[in-house]
PDB file of C-alpha atoms in Angstrom:
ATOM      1  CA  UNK A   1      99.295 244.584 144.185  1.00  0.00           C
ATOM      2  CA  UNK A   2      97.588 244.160 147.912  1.00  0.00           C
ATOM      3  CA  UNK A   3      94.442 244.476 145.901  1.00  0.00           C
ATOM      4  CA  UNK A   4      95.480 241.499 143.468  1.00  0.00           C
ATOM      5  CA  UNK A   5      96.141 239.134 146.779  1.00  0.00           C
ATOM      6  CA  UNK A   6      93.203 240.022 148.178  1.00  0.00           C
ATOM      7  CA  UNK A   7      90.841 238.465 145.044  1.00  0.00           C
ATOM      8  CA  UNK A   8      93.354 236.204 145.025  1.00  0.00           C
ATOM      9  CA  UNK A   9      92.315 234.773 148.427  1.00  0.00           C
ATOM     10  CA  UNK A  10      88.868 234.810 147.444  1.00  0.00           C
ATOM     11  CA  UNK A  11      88.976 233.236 143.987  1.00  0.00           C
ATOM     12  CA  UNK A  12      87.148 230.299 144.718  1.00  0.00           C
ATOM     13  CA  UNK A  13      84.004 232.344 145.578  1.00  0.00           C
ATOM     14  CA  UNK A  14      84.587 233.893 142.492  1.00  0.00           C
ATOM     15  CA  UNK A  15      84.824 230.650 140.532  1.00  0.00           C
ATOM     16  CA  UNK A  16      81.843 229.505 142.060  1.00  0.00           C
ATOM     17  CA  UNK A  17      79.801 232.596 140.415  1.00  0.00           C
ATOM     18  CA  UNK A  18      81.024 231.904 137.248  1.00  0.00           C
ATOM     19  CA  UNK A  19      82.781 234.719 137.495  1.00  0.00           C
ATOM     20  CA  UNK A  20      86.601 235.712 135.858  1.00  0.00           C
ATOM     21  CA  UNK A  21      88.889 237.841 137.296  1.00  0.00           C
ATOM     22  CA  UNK A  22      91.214 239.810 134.850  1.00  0.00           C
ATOM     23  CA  UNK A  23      93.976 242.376 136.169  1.00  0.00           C
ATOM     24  CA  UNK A  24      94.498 245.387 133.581  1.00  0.00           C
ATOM     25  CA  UNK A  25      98.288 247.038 133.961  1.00  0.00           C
ATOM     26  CA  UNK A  26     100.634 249.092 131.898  1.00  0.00           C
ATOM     27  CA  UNK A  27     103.622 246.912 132.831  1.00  0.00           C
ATOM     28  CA  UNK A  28     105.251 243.883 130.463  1.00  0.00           C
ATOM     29  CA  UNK A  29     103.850 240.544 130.340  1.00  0.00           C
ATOM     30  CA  UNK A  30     107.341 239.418 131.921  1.00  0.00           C
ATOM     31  CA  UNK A  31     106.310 241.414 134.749  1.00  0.00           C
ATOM     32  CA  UNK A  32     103.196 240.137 134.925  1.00  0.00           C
ATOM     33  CA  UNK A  33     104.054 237.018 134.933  1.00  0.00           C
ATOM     34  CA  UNK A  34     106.790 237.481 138.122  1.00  0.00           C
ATOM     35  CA  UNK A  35     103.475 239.100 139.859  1.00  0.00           C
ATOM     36  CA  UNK A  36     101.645 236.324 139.005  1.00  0.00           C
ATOM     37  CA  UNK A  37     104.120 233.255 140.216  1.00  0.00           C
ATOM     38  CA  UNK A  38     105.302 235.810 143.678  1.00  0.00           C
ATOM     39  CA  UNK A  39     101.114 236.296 144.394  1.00  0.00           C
ATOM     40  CA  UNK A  40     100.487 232.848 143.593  1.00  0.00           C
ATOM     41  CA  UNK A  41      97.685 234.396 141.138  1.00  0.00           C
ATOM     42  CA  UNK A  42      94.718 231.949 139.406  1.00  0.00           C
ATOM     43  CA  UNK A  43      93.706 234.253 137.374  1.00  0.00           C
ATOM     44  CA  UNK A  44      95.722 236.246 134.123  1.00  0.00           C
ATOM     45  CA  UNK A  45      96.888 239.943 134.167  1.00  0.00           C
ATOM     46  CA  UNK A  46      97.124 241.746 130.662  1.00  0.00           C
ATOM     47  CA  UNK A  47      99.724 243.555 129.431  1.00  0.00           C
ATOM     48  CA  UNK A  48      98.421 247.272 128.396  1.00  0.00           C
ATOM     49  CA  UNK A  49     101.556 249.184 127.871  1.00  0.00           C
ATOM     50  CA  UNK A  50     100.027 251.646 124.826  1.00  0.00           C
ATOM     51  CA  UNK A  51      97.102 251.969 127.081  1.00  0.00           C
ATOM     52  CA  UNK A  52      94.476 250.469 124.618  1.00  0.00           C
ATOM     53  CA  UNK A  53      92.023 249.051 127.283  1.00  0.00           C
ATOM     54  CA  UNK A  54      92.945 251.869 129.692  1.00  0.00           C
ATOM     55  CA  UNK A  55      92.312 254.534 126.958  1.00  0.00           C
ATOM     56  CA  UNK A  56      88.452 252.240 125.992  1.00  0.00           C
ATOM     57  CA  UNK A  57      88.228 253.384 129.587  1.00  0.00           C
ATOM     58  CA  UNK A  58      88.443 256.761 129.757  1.00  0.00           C
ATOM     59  CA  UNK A  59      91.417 255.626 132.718  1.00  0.00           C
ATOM     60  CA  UNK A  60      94.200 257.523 131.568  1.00  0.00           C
ATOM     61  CA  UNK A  61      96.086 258.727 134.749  1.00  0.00           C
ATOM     62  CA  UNK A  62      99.124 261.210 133.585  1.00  0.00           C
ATOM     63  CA  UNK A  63     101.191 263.279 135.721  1.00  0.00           C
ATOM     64  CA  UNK A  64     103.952 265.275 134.819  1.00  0.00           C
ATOM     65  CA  UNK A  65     107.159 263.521 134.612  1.00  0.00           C
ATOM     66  CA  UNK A  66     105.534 260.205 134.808  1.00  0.00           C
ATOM     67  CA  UNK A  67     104.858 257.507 132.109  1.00  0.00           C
ATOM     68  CA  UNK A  68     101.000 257.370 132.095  1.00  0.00           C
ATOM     69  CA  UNK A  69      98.997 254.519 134.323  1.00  0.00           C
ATOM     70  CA  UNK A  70      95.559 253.507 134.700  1.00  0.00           C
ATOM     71  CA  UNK A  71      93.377 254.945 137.238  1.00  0.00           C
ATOM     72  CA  UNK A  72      92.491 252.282 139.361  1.00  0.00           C
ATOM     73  CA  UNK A  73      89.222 250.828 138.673  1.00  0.00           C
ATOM     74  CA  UNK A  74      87.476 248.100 139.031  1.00  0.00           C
ATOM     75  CA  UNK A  75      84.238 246.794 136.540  1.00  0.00           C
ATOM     76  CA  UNK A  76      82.008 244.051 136.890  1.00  0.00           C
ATOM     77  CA  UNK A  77      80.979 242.929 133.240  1.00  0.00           C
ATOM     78  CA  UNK A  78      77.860 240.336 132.559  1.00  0.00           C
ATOM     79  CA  UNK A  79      77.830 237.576 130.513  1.00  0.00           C
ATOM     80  CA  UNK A  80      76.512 239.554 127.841  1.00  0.00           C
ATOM     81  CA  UNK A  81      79.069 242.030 128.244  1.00  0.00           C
ATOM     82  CA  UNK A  82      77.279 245.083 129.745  1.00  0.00           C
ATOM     83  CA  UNK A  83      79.129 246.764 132.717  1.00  0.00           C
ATOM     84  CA  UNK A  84      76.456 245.939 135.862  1.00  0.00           C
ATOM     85  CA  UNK A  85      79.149 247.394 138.621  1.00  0.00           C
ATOM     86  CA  UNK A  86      82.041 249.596 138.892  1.00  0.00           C
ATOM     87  CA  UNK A  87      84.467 251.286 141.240  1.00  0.00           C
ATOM     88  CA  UNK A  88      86.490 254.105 140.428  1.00  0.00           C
ATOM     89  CA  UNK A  89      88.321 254.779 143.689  1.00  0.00           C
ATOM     90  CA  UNK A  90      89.006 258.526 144.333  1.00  0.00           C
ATOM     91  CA  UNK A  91      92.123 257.912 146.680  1.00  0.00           C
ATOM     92  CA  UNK A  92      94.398 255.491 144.804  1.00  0.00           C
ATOM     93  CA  UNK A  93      95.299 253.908 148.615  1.00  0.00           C
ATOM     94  CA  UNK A  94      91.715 252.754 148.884  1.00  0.00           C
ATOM     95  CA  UNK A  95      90.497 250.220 146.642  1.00  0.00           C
ATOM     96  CA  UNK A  96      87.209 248.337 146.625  1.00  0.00           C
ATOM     97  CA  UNK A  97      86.866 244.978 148.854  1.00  0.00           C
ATOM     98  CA  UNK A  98      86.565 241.697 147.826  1.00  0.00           C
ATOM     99  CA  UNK A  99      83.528 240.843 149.789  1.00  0.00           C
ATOM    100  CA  UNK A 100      81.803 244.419 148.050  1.00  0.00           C
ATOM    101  CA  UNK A 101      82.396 242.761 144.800  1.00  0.00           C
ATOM    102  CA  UNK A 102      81.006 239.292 146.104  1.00  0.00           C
ATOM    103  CA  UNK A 103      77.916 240.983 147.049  1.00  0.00           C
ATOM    104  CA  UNK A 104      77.868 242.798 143.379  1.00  0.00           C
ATOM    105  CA  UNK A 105      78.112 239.681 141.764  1.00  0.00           C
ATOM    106  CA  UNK A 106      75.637 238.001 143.891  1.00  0.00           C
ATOM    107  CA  UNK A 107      73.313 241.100 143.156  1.00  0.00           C
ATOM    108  CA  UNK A 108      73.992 240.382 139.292  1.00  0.00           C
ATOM    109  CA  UNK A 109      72.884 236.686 139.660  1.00  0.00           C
ATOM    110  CA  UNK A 110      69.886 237.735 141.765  1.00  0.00           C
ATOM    111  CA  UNK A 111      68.531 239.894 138.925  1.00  0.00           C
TER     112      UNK A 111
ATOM    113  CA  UNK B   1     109.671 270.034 187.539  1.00  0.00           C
ATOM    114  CA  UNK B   2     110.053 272.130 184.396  1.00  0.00           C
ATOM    115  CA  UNK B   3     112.190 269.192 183.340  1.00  0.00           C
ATOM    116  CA  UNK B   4     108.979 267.022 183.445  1.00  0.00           C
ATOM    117  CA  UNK B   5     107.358 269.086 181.559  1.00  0.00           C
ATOM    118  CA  UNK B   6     109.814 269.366 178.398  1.00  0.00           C
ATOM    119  CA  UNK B   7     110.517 265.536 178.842  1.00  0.00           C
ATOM    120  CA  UNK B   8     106.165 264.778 178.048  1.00  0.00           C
ATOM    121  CA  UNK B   9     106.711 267.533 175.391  1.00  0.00           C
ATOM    122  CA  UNK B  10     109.739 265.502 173.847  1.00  0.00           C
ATOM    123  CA  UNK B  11     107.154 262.430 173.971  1.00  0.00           C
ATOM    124  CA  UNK B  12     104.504 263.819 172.377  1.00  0.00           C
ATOM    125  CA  UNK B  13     106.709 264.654 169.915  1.00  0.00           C
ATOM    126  CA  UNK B  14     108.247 261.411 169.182  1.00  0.00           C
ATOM    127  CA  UNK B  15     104.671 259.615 169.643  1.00  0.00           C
ATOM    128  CA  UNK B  16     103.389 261.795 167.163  1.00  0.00           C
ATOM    129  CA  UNK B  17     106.364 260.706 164.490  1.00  0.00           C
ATOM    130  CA  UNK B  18     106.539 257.005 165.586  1.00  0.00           C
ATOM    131  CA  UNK B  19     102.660 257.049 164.626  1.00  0.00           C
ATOM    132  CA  UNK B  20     103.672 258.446 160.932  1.00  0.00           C
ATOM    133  CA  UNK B  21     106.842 256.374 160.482  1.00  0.00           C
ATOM    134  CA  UNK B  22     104.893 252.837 161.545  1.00  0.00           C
ATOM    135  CA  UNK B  23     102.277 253.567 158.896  1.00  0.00           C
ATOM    136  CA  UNK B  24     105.271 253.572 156.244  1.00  0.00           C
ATOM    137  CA  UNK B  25     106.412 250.273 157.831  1.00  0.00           C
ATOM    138  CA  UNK B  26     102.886 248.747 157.274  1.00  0.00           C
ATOM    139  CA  UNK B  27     103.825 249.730 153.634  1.00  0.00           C
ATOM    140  CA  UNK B  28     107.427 248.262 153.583  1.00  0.00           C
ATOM    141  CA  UNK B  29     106.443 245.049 155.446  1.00  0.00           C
ATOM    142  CA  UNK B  30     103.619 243.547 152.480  1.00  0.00           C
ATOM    143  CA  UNK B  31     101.136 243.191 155.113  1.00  0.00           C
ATOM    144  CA  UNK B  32      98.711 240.002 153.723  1.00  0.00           C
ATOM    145  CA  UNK B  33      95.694 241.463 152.894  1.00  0.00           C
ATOM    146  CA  UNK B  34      93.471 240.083 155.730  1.00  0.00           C
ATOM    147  CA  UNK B  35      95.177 242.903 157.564  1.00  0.00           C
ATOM    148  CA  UNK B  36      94.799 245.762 154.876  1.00  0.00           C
ATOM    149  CA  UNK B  37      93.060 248.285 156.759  1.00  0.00           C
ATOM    150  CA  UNK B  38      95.798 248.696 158.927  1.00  0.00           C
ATOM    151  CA  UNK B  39      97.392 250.299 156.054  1.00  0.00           C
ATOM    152  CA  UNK B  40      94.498 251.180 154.158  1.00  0.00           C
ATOM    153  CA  UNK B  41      92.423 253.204 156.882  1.00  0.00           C
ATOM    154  CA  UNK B  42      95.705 253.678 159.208  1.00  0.00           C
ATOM    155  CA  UNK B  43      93.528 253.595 162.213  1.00  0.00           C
ATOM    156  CA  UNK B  44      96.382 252.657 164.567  1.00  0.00           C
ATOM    157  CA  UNK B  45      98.479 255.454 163.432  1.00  0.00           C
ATOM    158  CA  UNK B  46      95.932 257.895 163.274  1.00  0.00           C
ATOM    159  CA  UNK B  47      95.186 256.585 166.910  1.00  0.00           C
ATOM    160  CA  UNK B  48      98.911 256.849 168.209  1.00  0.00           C
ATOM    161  CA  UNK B  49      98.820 260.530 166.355  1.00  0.00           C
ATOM    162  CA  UNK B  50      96.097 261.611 168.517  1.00  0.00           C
ATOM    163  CA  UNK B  51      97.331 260.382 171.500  1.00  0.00           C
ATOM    164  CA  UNK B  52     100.683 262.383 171.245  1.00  0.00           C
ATOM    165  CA  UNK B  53      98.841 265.097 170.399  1.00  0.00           C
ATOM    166  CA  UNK B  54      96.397 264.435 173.677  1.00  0.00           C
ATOM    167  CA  UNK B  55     100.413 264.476 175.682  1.00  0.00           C
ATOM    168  CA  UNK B  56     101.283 267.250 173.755  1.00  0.00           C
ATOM    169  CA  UNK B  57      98.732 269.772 175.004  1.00  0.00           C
ATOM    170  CA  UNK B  58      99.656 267.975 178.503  1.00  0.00           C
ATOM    171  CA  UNK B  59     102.791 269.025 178.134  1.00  0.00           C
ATOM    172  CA  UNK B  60     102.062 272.729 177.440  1.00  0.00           C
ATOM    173  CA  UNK B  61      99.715 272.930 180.593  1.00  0.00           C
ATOM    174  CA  UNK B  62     101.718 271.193 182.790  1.00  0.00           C
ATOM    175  CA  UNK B  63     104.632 273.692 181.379  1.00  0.00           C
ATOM    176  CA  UNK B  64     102.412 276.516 182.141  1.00  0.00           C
ATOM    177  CA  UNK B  65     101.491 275.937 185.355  1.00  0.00           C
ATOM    178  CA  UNK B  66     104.964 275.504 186.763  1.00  0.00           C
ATOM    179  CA  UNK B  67     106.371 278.422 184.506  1.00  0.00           C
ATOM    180  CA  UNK B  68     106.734 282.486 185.196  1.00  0.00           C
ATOM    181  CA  UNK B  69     104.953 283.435 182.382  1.00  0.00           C
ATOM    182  CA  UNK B  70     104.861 281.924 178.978  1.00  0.00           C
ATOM    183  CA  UNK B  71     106.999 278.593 178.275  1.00  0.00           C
ATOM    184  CA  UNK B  72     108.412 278.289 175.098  1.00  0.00           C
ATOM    185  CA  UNK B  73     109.837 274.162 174.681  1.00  0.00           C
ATOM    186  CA  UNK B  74     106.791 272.569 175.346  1.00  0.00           C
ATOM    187  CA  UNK B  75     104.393 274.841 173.158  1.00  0.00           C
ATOM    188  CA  UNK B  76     107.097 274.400 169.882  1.00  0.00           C
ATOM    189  CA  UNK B  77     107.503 271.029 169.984  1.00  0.00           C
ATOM    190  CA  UNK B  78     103.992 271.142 170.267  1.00  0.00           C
ATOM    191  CA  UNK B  79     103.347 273.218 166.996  1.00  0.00           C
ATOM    192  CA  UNK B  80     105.986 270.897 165.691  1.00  0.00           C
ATOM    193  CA  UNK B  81     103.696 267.762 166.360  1.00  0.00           C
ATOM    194  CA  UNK B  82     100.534 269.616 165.366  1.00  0.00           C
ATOM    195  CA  UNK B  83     102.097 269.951 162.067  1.00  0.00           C
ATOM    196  CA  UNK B  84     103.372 265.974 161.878  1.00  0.00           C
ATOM    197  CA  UNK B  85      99.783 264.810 162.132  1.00  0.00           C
ATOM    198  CA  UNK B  86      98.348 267.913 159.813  1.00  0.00           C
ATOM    199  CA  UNK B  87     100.920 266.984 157.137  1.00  0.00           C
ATOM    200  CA  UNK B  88      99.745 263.539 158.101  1.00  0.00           C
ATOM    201  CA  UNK B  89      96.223 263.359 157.404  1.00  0.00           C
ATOM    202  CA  UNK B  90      96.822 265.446 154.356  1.00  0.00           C
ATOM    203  CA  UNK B  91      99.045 262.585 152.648  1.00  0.00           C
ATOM    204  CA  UNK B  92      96.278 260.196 153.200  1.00  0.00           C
ATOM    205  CA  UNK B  93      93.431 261.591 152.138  1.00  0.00           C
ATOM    206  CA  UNK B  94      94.118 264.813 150.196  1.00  0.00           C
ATOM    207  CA  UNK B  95      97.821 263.933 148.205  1.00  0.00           C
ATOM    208  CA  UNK B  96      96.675 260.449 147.738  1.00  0.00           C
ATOM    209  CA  UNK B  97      92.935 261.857 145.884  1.00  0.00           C
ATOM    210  CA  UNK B  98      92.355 260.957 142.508  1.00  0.00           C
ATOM    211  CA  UNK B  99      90.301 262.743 139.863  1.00  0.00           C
ATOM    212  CA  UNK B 100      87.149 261.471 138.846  1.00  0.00           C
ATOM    213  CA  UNK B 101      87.175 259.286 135.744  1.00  0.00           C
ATOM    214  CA  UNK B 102      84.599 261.224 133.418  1.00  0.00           C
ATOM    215  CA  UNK B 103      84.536 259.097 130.607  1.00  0.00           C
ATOM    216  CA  UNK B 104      84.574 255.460 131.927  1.00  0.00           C
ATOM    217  CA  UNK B 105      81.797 253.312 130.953  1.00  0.00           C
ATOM    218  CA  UNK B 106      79.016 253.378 132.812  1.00  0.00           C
ATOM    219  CA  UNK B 107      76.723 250.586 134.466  1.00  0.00           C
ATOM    220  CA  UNK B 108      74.438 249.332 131.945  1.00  0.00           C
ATOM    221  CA  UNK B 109      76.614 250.642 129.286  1.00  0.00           C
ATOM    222  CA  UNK B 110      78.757 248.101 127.079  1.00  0.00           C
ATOM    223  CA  UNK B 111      82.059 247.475 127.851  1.00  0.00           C
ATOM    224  CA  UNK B 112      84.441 248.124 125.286  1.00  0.00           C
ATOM    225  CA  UNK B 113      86.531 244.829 123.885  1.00  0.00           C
ATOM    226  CA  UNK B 114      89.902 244.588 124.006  1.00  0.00           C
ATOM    227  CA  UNK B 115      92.403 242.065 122.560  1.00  0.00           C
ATOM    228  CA  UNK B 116      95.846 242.824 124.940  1.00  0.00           C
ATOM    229  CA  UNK B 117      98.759 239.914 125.581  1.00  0.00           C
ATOM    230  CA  UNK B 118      98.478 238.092 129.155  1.00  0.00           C
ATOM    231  CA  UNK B 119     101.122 237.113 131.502  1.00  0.00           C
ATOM    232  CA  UNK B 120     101.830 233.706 129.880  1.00  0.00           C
ATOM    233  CA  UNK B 121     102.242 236.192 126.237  1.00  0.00           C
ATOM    234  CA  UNK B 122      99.141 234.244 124.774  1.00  0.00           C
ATOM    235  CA  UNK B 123      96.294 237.209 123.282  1.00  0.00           C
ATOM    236  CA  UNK B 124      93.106 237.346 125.699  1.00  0.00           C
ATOM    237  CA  UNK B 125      89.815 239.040 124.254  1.00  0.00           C
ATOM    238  CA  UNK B 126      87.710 240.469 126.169  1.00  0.00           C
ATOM    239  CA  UNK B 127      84.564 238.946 124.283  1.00  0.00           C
ATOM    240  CA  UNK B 128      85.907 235.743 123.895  1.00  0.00           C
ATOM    241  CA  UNK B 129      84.982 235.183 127.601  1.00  0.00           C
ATOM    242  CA  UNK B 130      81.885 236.366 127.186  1.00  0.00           C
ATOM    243  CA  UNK B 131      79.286 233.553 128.674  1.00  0.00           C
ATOM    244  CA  UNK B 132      81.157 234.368 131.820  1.00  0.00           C
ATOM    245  CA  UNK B 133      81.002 237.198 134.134  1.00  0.00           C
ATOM    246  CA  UNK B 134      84.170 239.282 133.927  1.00  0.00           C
ATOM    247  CA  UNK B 135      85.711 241.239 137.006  1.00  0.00           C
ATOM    248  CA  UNK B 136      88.369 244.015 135.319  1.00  0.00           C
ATOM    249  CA  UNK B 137      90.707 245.288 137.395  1.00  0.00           C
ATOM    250  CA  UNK B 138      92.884 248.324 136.354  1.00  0.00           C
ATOM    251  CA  UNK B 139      95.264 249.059 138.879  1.00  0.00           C
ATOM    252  CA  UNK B 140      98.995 251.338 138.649  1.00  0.00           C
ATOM    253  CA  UNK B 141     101.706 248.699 138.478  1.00  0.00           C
ATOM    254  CA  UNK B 142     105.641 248.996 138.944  1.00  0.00           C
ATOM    255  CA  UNK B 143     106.053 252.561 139.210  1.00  0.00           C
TER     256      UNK B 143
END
């Protein structure tokens, strides 16, 4: 969540990149949307509750007595689709910063 | 003089668990994220830990020097503390590590499409916004 306000107070930089934020989560579009309107979000949060993306992914999470998540992770997909940056965090408190993704995009546009 | 002694001991003690309880309140309280390493790197509590560890061992030498023989308050409670910030440092980075993702996608690869139901219940494909650059973000959710 902390992660999702933090891109959200960038999102203009994004924007100006030409660049799209989407948010990936195992939870019901009705909760998405209550994350969306409390965060204020500009950008759209998918619903993956039979972990379709997740599983495209290889980010199934699972522990024992606990529906399965997504690993957090975080890609940075081209125009043309290809995946030119990722982070998959190895401490689920630490997730990647928005100005580390700036400078991935800008590296993207640079190339 | 004694008494001095067991009262840092006692304060080393409590600095050592106000230093884990605050990080939980950094949790509790939302913080906005221009003030996310406070909770993500914990480097205040981490900081208060070691400082009521640093009165801890004060505690045990000034209990020694004004002790016959061995004294026994100062040097628990400072196991006791020793064991708060071990436990500690364990949550954050050992309980809290993930395993490795071995089959994600990797850069240069394609990334797979994907046709899932957004927050407003309209479909969003993945290649559909293709022309753009795309940031994904998987994260955990209500839990």
């Amino acid at each position: 969540m902390f992660e999702l306000q933090g891109l959200q107070l960038r999102q203009s930089e994004f924007d100006r990149r030409n660049t799209q934020i989407v948010g990936v989560v195992v939870d019901t579009p009705e909760q998405n949307a209550e994350v969306v309107r409390d965060l204020g979000l500009g950008y759209r949060i998918v619903s993956d509750p039979n972990l379709t993306a997740i599983d495209a992914y290889g980010l199934r999470y699972e522990q024992a007595g606990q529906p399965p998540i997504a690993h957090p992770a975080s890609f940075l997909i081209d125009a043309n689709g290809t995946v030119r940056w990722r982070d998959l965090t190895d401490n689920y408190r630490l997730r990647p910063q928005p100005e580390t993704i700036l400078t991935a995009v800008d590296d993207l546009r640079a190339q | 003089m004694r008494r001095r002694g067991n009262g840092l001991a006692w304060l080393g003690l409590g600095l050592g668990l106000l230093g884990v309880v605050t990080y939980f309140t950094w949790i509790a309280l939302r913080l906005p994220p221009r003030v996310q390493f406070l909770r993500d790197t914990a480097l205040l509590n981490l900081a208060l830990v070691g400082v009521a560890l640093g009165v801890s061992v004060e505690a045990i030498r000034h209990a020694r020097s004004r002790a016959q023989g061995w004294p026994v308050l100062a040097p628990i409670l400072g196991v006791l503390n020793l064991a708060v910030a071990v436990l500690f440092i364990l949550m954050l980075y050992r309980f809290a590590a993930l395993p490795a993702p071995p089959n994600a996608p990797q850069v240069g690869q394609a990334a797979p499409d994907f046709t899932l139901v957004d927050d407003t219940g309209s479909p969003l494909q993945l290649a559909a916004l293709h022309g753009k650059n795309v940031l994904l973000v998987f994260y955990r959710g209500h839990w």
